[in-house]
Amino acid sequence: MKKPILVIAPLLLAACDNPGVDAKGNGIAATAQADPRVGNGEGTIMAIDSSTGKITLAHGPVAELHWPAMTMGFDANGNQLNGLKVGDKVKFSFRWDGKAGEIESIDKI
């Protein structure tokens, strides 16, 4: 009778200690990608590539995502980039899917 308990106990402990699985057994990475989050920030434009729709921002902390200040690239559409230039200070909101950010709105400050 002790043998089945010894076999089951390590399996239960391993399942409880797996950070890649939530309480329902779903993969956390898959959940994060399926449910993008919105973040808001302020920063300075470091680079713009209108041909690829990329903008690089040196931004302050993003409270909604618990991010520190950093410099990173975001996807944007051409209309959002119109009238912006390197060095502009901006306020922006974006969607984060766990791998990439996409600008939802961006305005000069």
Short mmCIF file of N, CA and C in Angstrom, two decimals:
data_model
loop_
_atom_site.label_atom_id
_atom_site.label_comp_id
_atom_site.label_asym_id
_atom_site.label_seq_id
_atom_site.Cartn_x
_atom_site.Cartn_y
_atom_site.Cartn_z
N MET A 1 0.81 -1.18 0.00
CA MET A 1 0.00 0.00 0.00
C MET A 1 0.86 1.26 0.00
N LYS A 2 2.04 1.19 0.53
CA LYS A 2 2.90 2.36 0.54
C LYS A 2 3.50 2.64 -0.83
N LYS A 3 3.66 1.63 -1.66
CA LYS A 3 4.26 1.84 -2.97
C LYS A 3 3.44 2.78 -3.84
N PRO A 4 2.13 2.60 -3.98
CA PRO A 4 1.37 3.54 -4.82
C PRO A 4 1.48 4.99 -4.33
N ILE A 5 1.51 5.20 -3.05
CA ILE A 5 1.64 6.55 -2.51
C ILE A 5 2.99 7.15 -2.89
N LEU A 6 4.03 6.34 -2.83
CA LEU A 6 5.36 6.81 -3.19
C LEU A 6 5.45 7.17 -4.67
N VAL A 7 4.72 6.48 -5.50
CA VAL A 7 4.73 6.77 -6.94
C VAL A 7 3.90 8.01 -7.24
N ILE A 8 2.77 8.16 -6.62
CA ILE A 8 1.87 9.27 -6.89
C ILE A 8 2.37 10.58 -6.28
N ALA A 9 2.93 10.53 -5.10
CA ALA A 9 3.37 11.75 -4.41
C ALA A 9 4.34 12.59 -5.24
N PRO A 10 5.40 12.02 -5.82
CA PRO A 10 6.31 12.85 -6.63
C PRO A 10 5.61 13.47 -7.84
N LEU A 11 4.68 12.73 -8.44
CA LEU A 11 3.94 13.27 -9.59
C LEU A 11 3.08 14.46 -9.18
N LEU A 12 2.42 14.37 -8.04
CA LEU A 12 1.61 15.48 -7.56
C LEU A 12 2.48 16.69 -7.23
N LEU A 13 3.60 16.46 -6.60
CA LEU A 13 4.51 17.56 -6.28
C LEU A 13 5.04 18.22 -7.55
N ALA A 14 5.37 17.46 -8.55
CA ALA A 14 5.88 18.02 -9.80
C ALA A 14 4.80 18.86 -10.48
N ALA A 15 3.56 18.40 -10.46
CA ALA A 15 2.47 19.16 -11.08
C ALA A 15 2.22 20.48 -10.35
N CYS A 16 2.35 20.50 -9.04
CA CYS A 16 2.14 21.71 -8.27
C CYS A 16 3.28 22.71 -8.44
N ASP A 17 4.45 22.22 -8.79
CA ASP A 17 5.63 23.08 -8.85
C ASP A 17 5.94 23.52 -10.28
N ASN A 18 5.06 23.29 -11.24
CA ASN A 18 5.33 23.62 -12.63
C ASN A 18 4.85 25.04 -12.93
N PRO A 19 5.78 26.02 -13.07
CA PRO A 19 5.36 27.40 -13.33
C PRO A 19 4.79 27.60 -14.72
N GLY A 20 4.95 26.63 -15.62
CA GLY A 20 4.45 26.77 -16.98
C GLY A 20 3.01 26.33 -17.13
N VAL A 21 2.36 25.92 -16.03
CA VAL A 21 0.98 25.44 -16.09
C VAL A 21 0.18 26.16 -15.03
N ASP A 22 -1.01 26.64 -15.40
CA ASP A 22 -1.85 27.31 -14.41
C ASP A 22 -2.67 26.28 -13.64
N ALA A 23 -3.55 26.74 -12.75
CA ALA A 23 -4.31 25.84 -11.88
C ALA A 23 -5.23 24.90 -12.66
N LYS A 24 -5.61 25.28 -13.88
CA LYS A 24 -6.49 24.44 -14.70
C LYS A 24 -5.70 23.51 -15.62
N GLY A 25 -4.36 23.57 -15.55
CA GLY A 25 -3.54 22.72 -16.40
C GLY A 25 -3.25 23.33 -17.76
N ASN A 26 -3.61 24.60 -17.96
CA ASN A 26 -3.34 25.27 -19.23
C ASN A 26 -1.92 25.81 -19.25
N GLY A 27 -1.29 25.77 -20.40
CA GLY A 27 0.03 26.36 -20.54
C GLY A 27 -0.06 27.87 -20.40
N ILE A 28 0.74 28.45 -19.53
CA ILE A 28 0.70 29.90 -19.30
C ILE A 28 1.12 30.66 -20.54
N ALA A 29 2.13 30.19 -21.26
CA ALA A 29 2.59 30.89 -22.46
C ALA A 29 1.48 30.97 -23.49
N ALA A 30 0.73 29.89 -23.68
CA ALA A 30 -0.37 29.90 -24.64
C ALA A 30 -1.45 30.87 -24.20
N THR A 31 -1.73 30.93 -22.91
CA THR A 31 -2.74 31.85 -22.40
C THR A 31 -2.31 33.29 -22.61
N ALA A 32 -1.05 33.60 -22.37
CA ALA A 32 -0.56 34.97 -22.52
C ALA A 32 -0.67 35.42 -23.96
N GLN A 33 -0.38 34.54 -24.91
CA GLN A 33 -0.45 34.92 -26.31
C GLN A 33 -1.89 35.06 -26.79
N ALA A 34 -2.78 34.28 -26.24
CA ALA A 34 -4.18 34.32 -26.67
C ALA A 34 -4.90 35.53 -26.08
N ASP A 35 -4.37 36.12 -25.04
CA ASP A 35 -5.03 37.22 -24.36
C ASP A 35 -4.07 38.41 -24.23
N PRO A 36 -3.89 39.18 -25.33
CA PRO A 36 -2.94 40.31 -25.26
C PRO A 36 -3.35 41.32 -24.20
N ARG A 37 -2.34 41.93 -23.60
CA ARG A 37 -2.59 42.94 -22.58
C ARG A 37 -2.27 44.32 -23.15
N VAL A 38 -2.86 45.33 -22.56
CA VAL A 38 -2.63 46.70 -23.00
C VAL A 38 -1.74 47.40 -21.99
N GLY A 39 -0.76 48.13 -22.50
CA GLY A 39 0.12 48.92 -21.66
C GLY A 39 0.11 50.36 -22.12
N ASN A 40 0.47 51.26 -21.23
CA ASN A 40 0.54 52.69 -21.54
C ASN A 40 1.89 53.22 -21.08
N GLY A 41 2.43 54.15 -21.85
CA GLY A 41 3.72 54.68 -21.46
C GLY A 41 4.00 56.05 -22.06
N GLU A 42 5.11 56.60 -21.62
CA GLU A 42 5.64 57.84 -22.17
C GLU A 42 7.09 57.60 -22.50
N GLY A 43 7.55 58.21 -23.58
CA GLY A 43 8.93 58.00 -23.94
C GLY A 43 9.39 58.92 -25.04
N THR A 44 10.56 58.61 -25.57
CA THR A 44 11.19 59.38 -26.63
C THR A 44 11.41 58.47 -27.83
N ILE A 45 11.09 58.99 -29.01
CA ILE A 45 11.30 58.21 -30.24
C ILE A 45 12.80 58.16 -30.54
N MET A 46 13.31 56.95 -30.67
CA MET A 46 14.73 56.73 -30.97
C MET A 46 14.95 56.43 -32.45
N ALA A 47 13.97 55.78 -33.09
CA ALA A 47 14.09 55.43 -34.51
C ALA A 47 12.70 55.18 -35.08
N ILE A 48 12.55 55.46 -36.37
CA ILE A 48 11.31 55.19 -37.09
C ILE A 48 11.68 54.56 -38.42
N ASP A 49 11.04 53.44 -38.76
CA ASP A 49 11.22 52.82 -40.07
C ASP A 49 9.83 52.67 -40.68
N SER A 50 9.43 53.67 -41.46
CA SER A 50 8.10 53.67 -42.05
C SER A 50 7.90 52.51 -43.02
N SER A 51 8.97 52.06 -43.67
CA SER A 51 8.83 50.98 -44.66
C SER A 51 8.46 49.65 -44.01
N THR A 52 8.90 49.43 -42.77
CA THR A 52 8.57 48.18 -42.07
C THR A 52 7.50 48.38 -40.99
N GLY A 53 7.12 49.63 -40.73
CA GLY A 53 6.13 49.91 -39.69
C GLY A 53 6.66 49.66 -38.30
N LYS A 54 7.93 50.01 -38.07
CA LYS A 54 8.55 49.82 -36.75
C LYS A 54 8.92 51.17 -36.17
N ILE A 55 8.71 51.30 -34.86
CA ILE A 55 9.14 52.49 -34.13
C ILE A 55 9.86 52.02 -32.87
N THR A 56 10.99 52.65 -32.59
CA THR A 56 11.75 52.31 -31.40
C THR A 56 11.58 53.43 -30.39
N LEU A 57 11.17 53.07 -29.18
CA LEU A 57 10.91 54.04 -28.13
C LEU A 57 11.76 53.74 -26.89
N ALA A 58 12.36 54.78 -26.33
CA ALA A 58 13.00 54.70 -25.02
C ALA A 58 11.91 55.17 -24.06
N HIS A 59 11.30 54.23 -23.35
CA HIS A 59 10.13 54.58 -22.54
C HIS A 59 10.40 54.37 -21.05
N GLY A 60 9.59 55.04 -20.25
CA GLY A 60 9.64 54.87 -18.82
C GLY A 60 8.95 53.58 -18.42
N PRO A 61 8.79 53.35 -17.13
CA PRO A 61 8.12 52.14 -16.65
C PRO A 61 6.69 52.02 -17.18
N VAL A 62 6.27 50.77 -17.41
CA VAL A 62 4.90 50.49 -17.83
C VAL A 62 4.24 49.72 -16.69
N ALA A 63 3.46 50.43 -15.90
CA ALA A 63 2.88 49.87 -14.67
C ALA A 63 2.00 48.65 -14.93
N GLU A 64 1.17 48.69 -15.97
CA GLU A 64 0.22 47.60 -16.24
C GLU A 64 0.93 46.26 -16.46
N LEU A 65 2.14 46.30 -17.00
CA LEU A 65 2.87 45.07 -17.30
C LEU A 65 4.04 44.83 -16.35
N HIS A 66 4.18 45.73 -15.35
CA HIS A 66 5.26 45.63 -14.36
C HIS A 66 6.64 45.67 -15.04
N TRP A 67 6.76 46.53 -16.06
CA TRP A 67 8.02 46.69 -16.79
C TRP A 67 8.81 47.86 -16.25
N PRO A 68 10.12 47.73 -16.22
CA PRO A 68 10.97 48.89 -15.90
C PRO A 68 11.15 49.74 -17.17
N ALA A 69 11.79 50.86 -17.03
CA ALA A 69 12.13 51.68 -18.20
C ALA A 69 13.05 50.88 -19.11
N MET A 70 12.87 51.03 -20.42
CA MET A 70 13.72 50.33 -21.39
C MET A 70 13.57 50.95 -22.77
N THR A 71 14.37 50.50 -23.70
CA THR A 71 14.26 50.89 -25.10
C THR A 71 13.88 49.65 -25.88
N MET A 72 12.81 49.76 -26.68
CA MET A 72 12.35 48.60 -27.44
C MET A 72 11.59 49.04 -28.68
N GLY A 73 11.44 48.12 -29.61
CA GLY A 73 10.71 48.38 -30.84
C GLY A 73 9.27 47.92 -30.75
N PHE A 74 8.41 48.61 -31.47
CA PHE A 74 6.98 48.29 -31.55
C PHE A 74 6.56 48.30 -33.01
N ASP A 75 5.55 47.51 -33.33
CA ASP A 75 4.91 47.58 -34.64
C ASP A 75 3.93 48.74 -34.63
N ALA A 76 3.82 49.42 -35.77
CA ALA A 76 2.87 50.53 -35.91
C ALA A 76 2.44 50.61 -37.36
N ASN A 77 1.30 51.22 -37.60
CA ASN A 77 0.92 51.41 -39.00
C ASN A 77 1.38 52.78 -39.47
N GLY A 78 1.45 52.97 -40.77
CA GLY A 78 1.97 54.21 -41.35
C GLY A 78 1.24 55.45 -40.89
N ASN A 79 -0.07 55.37 -40.73
CA ASN A 79 -0.85 56.54 -40.29
C ASN A 79 -0.43 56.98 -38.89
N GLN A 80 -0.11 56.04 -38.03
CA GLN A 80 0.29 56.37 -36.66
C GLN A 80 1.64 57.08 -36.65
N LEU A 81 2.48 56.82 -37.64
CA LEU A 81 3.83 57.39 -37.68
C LEU A 81 3.88 58.75 -38.35
N ASN A 82 2.81 59.12 -39.05
CA ASN A 82 2.78 60.42 -39.74
C ASN A 82 2.98 61.56 -38.75
N GLY A 83 3.89 62.47 -39.09
CA GLY A 83 4.12 63.64 -38.26
C GLY A 83 5.05 63.43 -37.08
N LEU A 84 5.51 62.20 -36.89
CA LEU A 84 6.43 61.91 -35.79
C LEU A 84 7.86 61.88 -36.31
N LYS A 85 8.81 62.25 -35.44
CA LYS A 85 10.22 62.20 -35.84
C LYS A 85 11.07 61.79 -34.64
N VAL A 86 12.28 61.35 -34.94
CA VAL A 86 13.22 60.96 -33.90
C VAL A 86 13.43 62.14 -32.96
N GLY A 87 13.39 61.87 -31.67
CA GLY A 87 13.56 62.89 -30.64
C GLY A 87 12.25 63.39 -30.05
N ASP A 88 11.11 63.14 -30.73
CA ASP A 88 9.81 63.56 -30.19
C ASP A 88 9.51 62.81 -28.88
N LYS A 89 8.93 63.53 -27.93
CA LYS A 89 8.42 62.94 -26.69
C LYS A 89 6.97 62.54 -26.97
N VAL A 90 6.60 61.32 -26.58
CA VAL A 90 5.26 60.81 -26.90
C VAL A 90 4.63 60.10 -25.70
N LYS A 91 3.28 60.05 -25.75
CA LYS A 91 2.47 59.19 -24.89
C LYS A 91 1.93 58.13 -25.83
N PHE A 92 1.88 56.88 -25.37
CA PHE A 92 1.41 55.82 -26.27
C PHE A 92 0.73 54.71 -25.49
N SER A 93 -0.10 53.96 -26.20
CA SER A 93 -0.67 52.74 -25.65
C SER A 93 -0.40 51.65 -26.67
N PHE A 94 -0.28 50.42 -26.17
CA PHE A 94 0.07 49.32 -27.05
C PHE A 94 -0.51 48.02 -26.53
N ARG A 95 -0.60 47.07 -27.42
CA ARG A 95 -1.03 45.71 -27.06
C ARG A 95 0.22 44.83 -27.02
N TRP A 96 0.34 44.02 -25.98
CA TRP A 96 1.47 43.12 -25.80
C TRP A 96 0.94 41.69 -25.78
N ASP A 97 1.45 40.85 -26.70
CA ASP A 97 0.97 39.47 -26.78
C ASP A 97 1.93 38.47 -26.15
N GLY A 98 2.93 38.96 -25.46
CA GLY A 98 3.92 38.09 -24.84
C GLY A 98 5.20 37.99 -25.64
N LYS A 99 5.15 38.44 -26.91
CA LYS A 99 6.32 38.39 -27.77
C LYS A 99 6.61 39.73 -28.44
N ALA A 100 5.56 40.47 -28.77
CA ALA A 100 5.74 41.72 -29.51
C ALA A 100 4.68 42.73 -29.08
N GLY A 101 5.02 44.00 -29.25
CA GLY A 101 4.09 45.08 -28.94
C GLY A 101 3.62 45.76 -30.21
N GLU A 102 2.35 46.11 -30.22
CA GLU A 102 1.76 46.81 -31.37
C GLU A 102 1.11 48.10 -30.86
N ILE A 103 1.55 49.22 -31.41
CA ILE A 103 1.02 50.51 -31.01
C ILE A 103 -0.46 50.60 -31.32
N GLU A 104 -1.25 51.01 -30.34
CA GLU A 104 -2.67 51.28 -30.55
C GLU A 104 -2.88 52.77 -30.78
N SER A 105 -2.20 53.59 -29.99
CA SER A 105 -2.27 55.05 -30.18
C SER A 105 -0.94 55.65 -29.75
N ILE A 106 -0.59 56.77 -30.41
CA ILE A 106 0.66 57.45 -30.07
C ILE A 106 0.47 58.93 -30.40
N ASP A 107 0.82 59.80 -29.43
CA ASP A 107 0.65 61.24 -29.59
C ASP A 107 1.85 61.96 -29.01
N LYS A 108 2.25 63.06 -29.68
CA LYS A 108 3.31 63.91 -29.13
C LYS A 108 2.84 64.53 -27.82
N ILE A 109 3.79 64.72 -26.92
CA ILE A 109 3.48 65.40 -25.64
C ILE A 109 3.80 66.86 -25.81
#
